[in-house]
Structures are given as C-alpha cells and as structure tokens.
C-alpha cells in the first residue's frame, strides 16, 4: 500500500443497466484509490439516486470490513482492486482511516 504520495488516476465513467455490477465497480475503484494513498475527501463518486449513493458507501465499508477480518476476503479484494499483497491489515488500516474521515466522503447524487 502506498502512503502519503500524490496519486493520479484518470476519471472513470461507468455506464450500465441495472444489475450489471456498477456498485461493485465503483466500490472497487474507490477502495483502489484509498489503497494507493488518496485521501477520502479527494475522491468523488456520483450516481443518480440517493439509494444508489448509499449502496456504494455501504459496499465500500462492507468490503473493507470483510477483508479486515478474513484473509481470504482480503485476497479477493486485492484481486478486484489490482493490488498485489493487499492484506487484512491493509484493509483494517483503510477502514479505520475511512471511519475517521467518513464526514468528508463525497459519495453523492448528480
């Protein structure tokens, strides 16, 4: 995991029909940015409904929580975010950081 280094990722637009994995894809992207050292306040995730925004936020916390408590889940998360060696400890650290900065999250509607 990279800490305190500027991160540059190109913006990503995900367009797809209901039930095609947008929430999974957005939560993976959000977690990958966090794991690369980006501050939660600098990440913007937008969608069209409050329900969808809530589901994205919930999914981020759920996936990090599961990965923090289960090494198998951490391996699965590492694969989905494309970071080799991502561990339960890394997930726990990201989860703690996210909880501390939850009030600064920008997971919202257009």
JSON list of C-alpha atoms in Angstrom, two decimals:
[
{"chain": "A", "resi": 1, "resn": "UNK", "atom": "CA", "xyz": [0.00, 0.00, 0.00]},
{"chain": "A", "resi": 2, "resn": "UNK", "atom": "CA", "xyz": [1.28, 3.47, -0.86]},
{"chain": "A", "resi": 3, "resn": "UNK", "atom": "CA", "xyz": [1.09, 6.14, 1.80]},
{"chain": "A", "resi": 4, "resn": "UNK", "atom": "CA", "xyz": [1.12, 9.94, 1.51]},
{"chain": "A", "resi": 5, "resn": "UNK", "atom": "CA", "xyz": [2.10, 10.05, -2.14]},
{"chain": "A", "resi": 6, "resn": "UNK", "atom": "CA", "xyz": [0.18, 12.03, -4.73]},
{"chain": "A", "resi": 7, "resn": "UNK", "atom": "CA", "xyz": [-1.93, 9.73, -6.83]},
{"chain": "A", "resi": 8, "resn": "UNK", "atom": "CA", "xyz": [-3.05, 10.37, -10.37]},
{"chain": "A", "resi": 9, "resn": "UNK", "atom": "CA", "xyz": [-5.87, 8.31, -11.76]},
{"chain": "A", "resi": 10, "resn": "UNK", "atom": "CA", "xyz": [-7.86, 9.30, -14.77]},
{"chain": "A", "resi": 11, "resn": "UNK", "atom": "CA", "xyz": [-11.55, 9.96, -14.05]},
{"chain": "A", "resi": 12, "resn": "UNK", "atom": "CA", "xyz": [-13.73, 6.97, -14.89]},
{"chain": "A", "resi": 13, "resn": "UNK", "atom": "CA", "xyz": [-17.31, 6.97, -16.10]},
{"chain": "A", "resi": 14, "resn": "UNK", "atom": "CA", "xyz": [-19.28, 3.76, -15.63]},
{"chain": "A", "resi": 15, "resn": "UNK", "atom": "CA", "xyz": [-22.48, 3.50, -17.66]},
{"chain": "A", "resi": 16, "resn": "UNK", "atom": "CA", "xyz": [-24.52, 0.34, -17.49]},
{"chain": "A", "resi": 17, "resn": "UNK", "atom": "CA", "xyz": [-28.00, -1.04, -16.91]},
{"chain": "A", "resi": 18, "resn": "UNK", "atom": "CA", "xyz": [-29.38, -2.01, -13.51]},
{"chain": "A", "resi": 19, "resn": "UNK", "atom": "CA", "xyz": [-27.90, -5.18, -12.06]},
{"chain": "A", "resi": 20, "resn": "UNK", "atom": "CA", "xyz": [-24.69, -5.17, -14.10]},
{"chain": "A", "resi": 21, "resn": "UNK", "atom": "CA", "xyz": [-22.20, -4.51, -11.30]},
{"chain": "A", "resi": 22, "resn": "UNK", "atom": "CA", "xyz": [-21.84, -0.72, -11.20]},
{"chain": "A", "resi": 23, "resn": "UNK", "atom": "CA", "xyz": [-21.85, -0.64, -7.40]},
{"chain": "A", "resi": 24, "resn": "UNK", "atom": "CA", "xyz": [-19.17, -3.33, -7.27]},
{"chain": "A", "resi": 25, "resn": "UNK", "atom": "CA", "xyz": [-17.09, -1.50, -9.87]},
{"chain": "A", "resi": 26, "resn": "UNK", "atom": "CA", "xyz": [-17.44, 1.88, -8.13]},
{"chain": "A", "resi": 27, "resn": "UNK", "atom": "CA", "xyz": [-16.63, 0.44, -4.71]},
{"chain": "A", "resi": 28, "resn": "UNK", "atom": "CA", "xyz": [-13.56, -1.30, -6.18]},
{"chain": "A", "resi": 29, "resn": "UNK", "atom": "CA", "xyz": [-12.39, 1.95, -7.75]},
{"chain": "A", "resi": 30, "resn": "UNK", "atom": "CA", "xyz": [-12.93, 3.88, -4.51]},
{"chain": "A", "resi": 31, "resn": "UNK", "atom": "CA", "xyz": [-11.02, 1.29, -2.47]},
{"chain": "A", "resi": 32, "resn": "UNK", "atom": "CA", "xyz": [-8.19, 1.14, -5.04]},
{"chain": "A", "resi": 33, "resn": "UNK", "atom": "CA", "xyz": [-7.77, 4.91, -4.80]},
{"chain": "A", "resi": 34, "resn": "UNK", "atom": "CA", "xyz": [-7.66, 4.70, -1.00]},
{"chain": "A", "resi": 35, "resn": "UNK", "atom": "CA", "xyz": [-5.14, 1.85, -1.15]},
{"chain": "A", "resi": 36, "resn": "UNK", "atom": "CA", "xyz": [-2.97, 3.92, -3.50]},
{"chain": "A", "resi": 37, "resn": "UNK", "atom": "CA", "xyz": [-2.81, 6.66, -0.86]},
{"chain": "A", "resi": 38, "resn": "UNK", "atom": "CA", "xyz": [-5.53, 9.04, -1.98]},
{"chain": "A", "resi": 39, "resn": "UNK", "atom": "CA", "xyz": [-7.37, 10.88, 0.78]},
{"chain": "A", "resi": 40, "resn": "UNK", "atom": "CA", "xyz": [-11.08, 10.03, 1.07]},
{"chain": "A", "resi": 41, "resn": "UNK", "atom": "CA", "xyz": [-12.03, 13.72, 0.79]},
{"chain": "A", "resi": 42, "resn": "UNK", "atom": "CA", "xyz": [-10.42, 13.90, -2.67]},
{"chain": "A", "resi": 43, "resn": "UNK", "atom": "CA", "xyz": [-12.47, 11.05, -4.14]},
{"chain": "A", "resi": 44, "resn": "UNK", "atom": "CA", "xyz": [-15.82, 11.83, -5.76]},
{"chain": "A", "resi": 45, "resn": "UNK", "atom": "CA", "xyz": [-18.35, 9.12, -6.58]},
{"chain": "A", "resi": 46, "resn": "UNK", "atom": "CA", "xyz": [-21.63, 10.27, -8.09]},
{"chain": "A", "resi": 47, "resn": "UNK", "atom": "CA", "xyz": [-24.77, 8.50, -9.16]},
{"chain": "A", "resi": 48, "resn": "UNK", "atom": "CA", "xyz": [-28.37, 9.39, -9.90]},
{"chain": "A", "resi": 49, "resn": "UNK", "atom": "CA", "xyz": [-30.24, 8.34, -6.75]},
{"chain": "A", "resi": 50, "resn": "UNK", "atom": "CA", "xyz": [-29.68, 8.64, -3.01]},
{"chain": "A", "resi": 51, "resn": "UNK", "atom": "CA", "xyz": [-30.37, 4.94, -2.69]},
{"chain": "A", "resi": 52, "resn": "UNK", "atom": "CA", "xyz": [-27.55, 4.10, -5.12]},
{"chain": "A", "resi": 53, "resn": "UNK", "atom": "CA", "xyz": [-25.15, 6.51, -3.36]},
{"chain": "A", "resi": 54, "resn": "UNK", "atom": "CA", "xyz": [-25.95, 4.83, -0.05]},
{"chain": "A", "resi": 55, "resn": "UNK", "atom": "CA", "xyz": [-25.40, 1.40, -1.57]},
{"chain": "A", "resi": 56, "resn": "UNK", "atom": "CA", "xyz": [-21.98, 2.43, -2.89]},
{"chain": "A", "resi": 57, "resn": "UNK", "atom": "CA", "xyz": [-20.92, 3.74, 0.53]},
{"chain": "A", "resi": 58, "resn": "UNK", "atom": "CA", "xyz": [-22.29, 0.64, 2.27]},
{"chain": "A", "resi": 59, "resn": "UNK", "atom": "CA", "xyz": [-20.46, -1.64, -0.15]},
{"chain": "A", "resi": 60, "resn": "UNK", "atom": "CA", "xyz": [-17.15, 0.14, 0.44]},
{"chain": "A", "resi": 61, "resn": "UNK", "atom": "CA", "xyz": [-17.45, -0.30, 4.20]},
{"chain": "A", "resi": 62, "resn": "UNK", "atom": "CA", "xyz": [-18.69, -3.90, 3.89]},
{"chain": "A", "resi": 63, "resn": "UNK", "atom": "CA", "xyz": [-15.89, -4.99, 1.59]},
{"chain": "A", "resi": 64, "resn": "UNK", "atom": "CA", "xyz": [-13.20, -3.39, 3.74]},
{"chain": "A", "resi": 65, "resn": "UNK", "atom": "CA", "xyz": [-14.73, -4.83, 6.92]},
{"chain": "A", "resi": 66, "resn": "UNK", "atom": "CA", "xyz": [-14.85, -8.33, 5.48]},
{"chain": "A", "resi": 67, "resn": "UNK", "atom": "CA", "xyz": [-11.31, -8.05, 4.15]},
{"chain": "A", "resi": 68, "resn": "UNK", "atom": "CA", "xyz": [-10.06, -6.77, 7.52]},
{"chain": "A", "resi": 69, "resn": "UNK", "atom": "CA", "xyz": [-11.42, -9.82, 9.33]},
{"chain": "A", "resi": 70, "resn": "UNK", "atom": "CA", "xyz": [-10.84, -12.54, 6.73]},
{"chain": "A", "resi": 71, "resn": "UNK", "atom": "CA", "xyz": [-7.57, -13.09, 4.82]},
{"chain": "A", "resi": 72, "resn": "UNK", "atom": "CA", "xyz": [-9.48, -14.86, 2.03]},
{"chain": "A", "resi": 73, "resn": "UNK", "atom": "CA", "xyz": [-11.69, -11.81, 1.57]},
{"chain": "A", "resi": 74, "resn": "UNK", "atom": "CA", "xyz": [-8.57, -9.63, 1.60]},
{"chain": "A", "resi": 75, "resn": "UNK", "atom": "CA", "xyz": [-7.10, -11.72, -1.24]},
{"chain": "A", "resi": 76, "resn": "UNK", "atom": "CA", "xyz": [-10.35, -11.41, -3.20]},
{"chain": "A", "resi": 77, "resn": "UNK", "atom": "CA", "xyz": [-10.39, -7.65, -2.64]},
{"chain": "A", "resi": 78, "resn": "UNK", "atom": "CA", "xyz": [-6.72, -7.39, -3.67]},
{"chain": "A", "resi": 79, "resn": "UNK", "atom": "CA", "xyz": [-7.56, -9.10, -6.93]},
{"chain": "A", "resi": 80, "resn": "UNK", "atom": "CA", "xyz": [-10.56, -6.88, -7.64]},
{"chain": "A", "resi": 81, "resn": "UNK", "atom": "CA", "xyz": [-8.63, -3.65, -6.98]},
{"chain": "A", "resi": 82, "resn": "UNK", "atom": "CA", "xyz": [-5.47, -4.84, -8.71]},
{"chain": "A", "resi": 83, "resn": "UNK", "atom": "CA", "xyz": [-3.08, -4.51, -5.78]},
{"chain": "A", "resi": 84, "resn": "UNK", "atom": "CA", "xyz": [-0.81, -7.46, -5.07]},
{"chain": "A", "resi": 85, "resn": "UNK", "atom": "CA", "xyz": [-0.06, -8.17, -1.45]},
{"chain": "A", "resi": 86, "resn": "UNK", "atom": "CA", "xyz": [-3.08, -6.29, -0.09]},
{"chain": "A", "resi": 87, "resn": "UNK", "atom": "CA", "xyz": [-3.72, -7.87, 3.31]},
{"chain": "A", "resi": 88, "resn": "UNK", "atom": "CA", "xyz": [-6.28, -7.93, 6.08]},
{"chain": "A", "resi": 89, "resn": "UNK", "atom": "CA", "xyz": [-4.07, -5.49, 7.95]},
{"chain": "A", "resi": 90, "resn": "UNK", "atom": "CA", "xyz": [-4.12, -3.09, 4.98]},
{"chain": "A", "resi": 91, "resn": "UNK", "atom": "CA", "xyz": [-7.91, -3.37, 4.83]},
{"chain": "A", "resi": 92, "resn": "UNK", "atom": "CA", "xyz": [-8.17, -2.65, 8.57]},
{"chain": "A", "resi": 93, "resn": "UNK", "atom": "CA", "xyz": [-5.97, 0.43, 8.19]},
{"chain": "A", "resi": 94, "resn": "UNK", "atom": "CA", "xyz": [-8.05, 1.73, 5.29]},
{"chain": "A", "resi": 95, "resn": "UNK", "atom": "CA", "xyz": [-11.26, 1.02, 7.17]},
{"chain": "A", "resi": 96, "resn": "UNK", "atom": "CA", "xyz": [-10.02, 2.94, 10.22]},
{"chain": "A", "resi": 97, "resn": "UNK", "atom": "CA", "xyz": [-8.98, 5.85, 8.01]},
{"chain": "A", "resi": 98, "resn": "UNK", "atom": "CA", "xyz": [-12.34, 5.85, 6.28]},
{"chain": "A", "resi": 99, "resn": "UNK", "atom": "CA", "xyz": [-14.25, 5.80, 9.57]},
{"chain": "A", "resi": 100, "resn": "UNK", "atom": "CA", "xyz": [-12.20, 8.74, 10.86]},
{"chain": "A", "resi": 101, "resn": "UNK", "atom": "CA", "xyz": [-12.91, 10.71, 7.70]},
{"chain": "A", "resi": 102, "resn": "UNK", "atom": "CA", "xyz": [-16.44, 9.49, 6.99]},
{"chain": "A", "resi": 103, "resn": "UNK", "atom": "CA", "xyz": [-17.83, 13.00, 7.37]},
{"chain": "A", "resi": 104, "resn": "UNK", "atom": "CA", "xyz": [-15.69, 14.09, 4.40]},
{"chain": "A", "resi": 105, "resn": "UNK", "atom": "CA", "xyz": [-16.82, 11.43, 1.92]},
{"chain": "A", "resi": 106, "resn": "UNK", "atom": "CA", "xyz": [-18.26, 12.62, -1.39]},
{"chain": "A", "resi": 107, "resn": "UNK", "atom": "CA", "xyz": [-20.48, 9.75, -2.43]},
{"chain": "A", "resi": 108, "resn": "UNK", "atom": "CA", "xyz": [-23.48, 11.62, -3.68]},
{"chain": "A", "resi": 109, "resn": "UNK", "atom": "CA", "xyz": [-26.04, 12.27, -6.42]},
{"chain": "A", "resi": 110, "resn": "UNK", "atom": "CA", "xyz": [-25.71, 14.46, -9.51]}
]
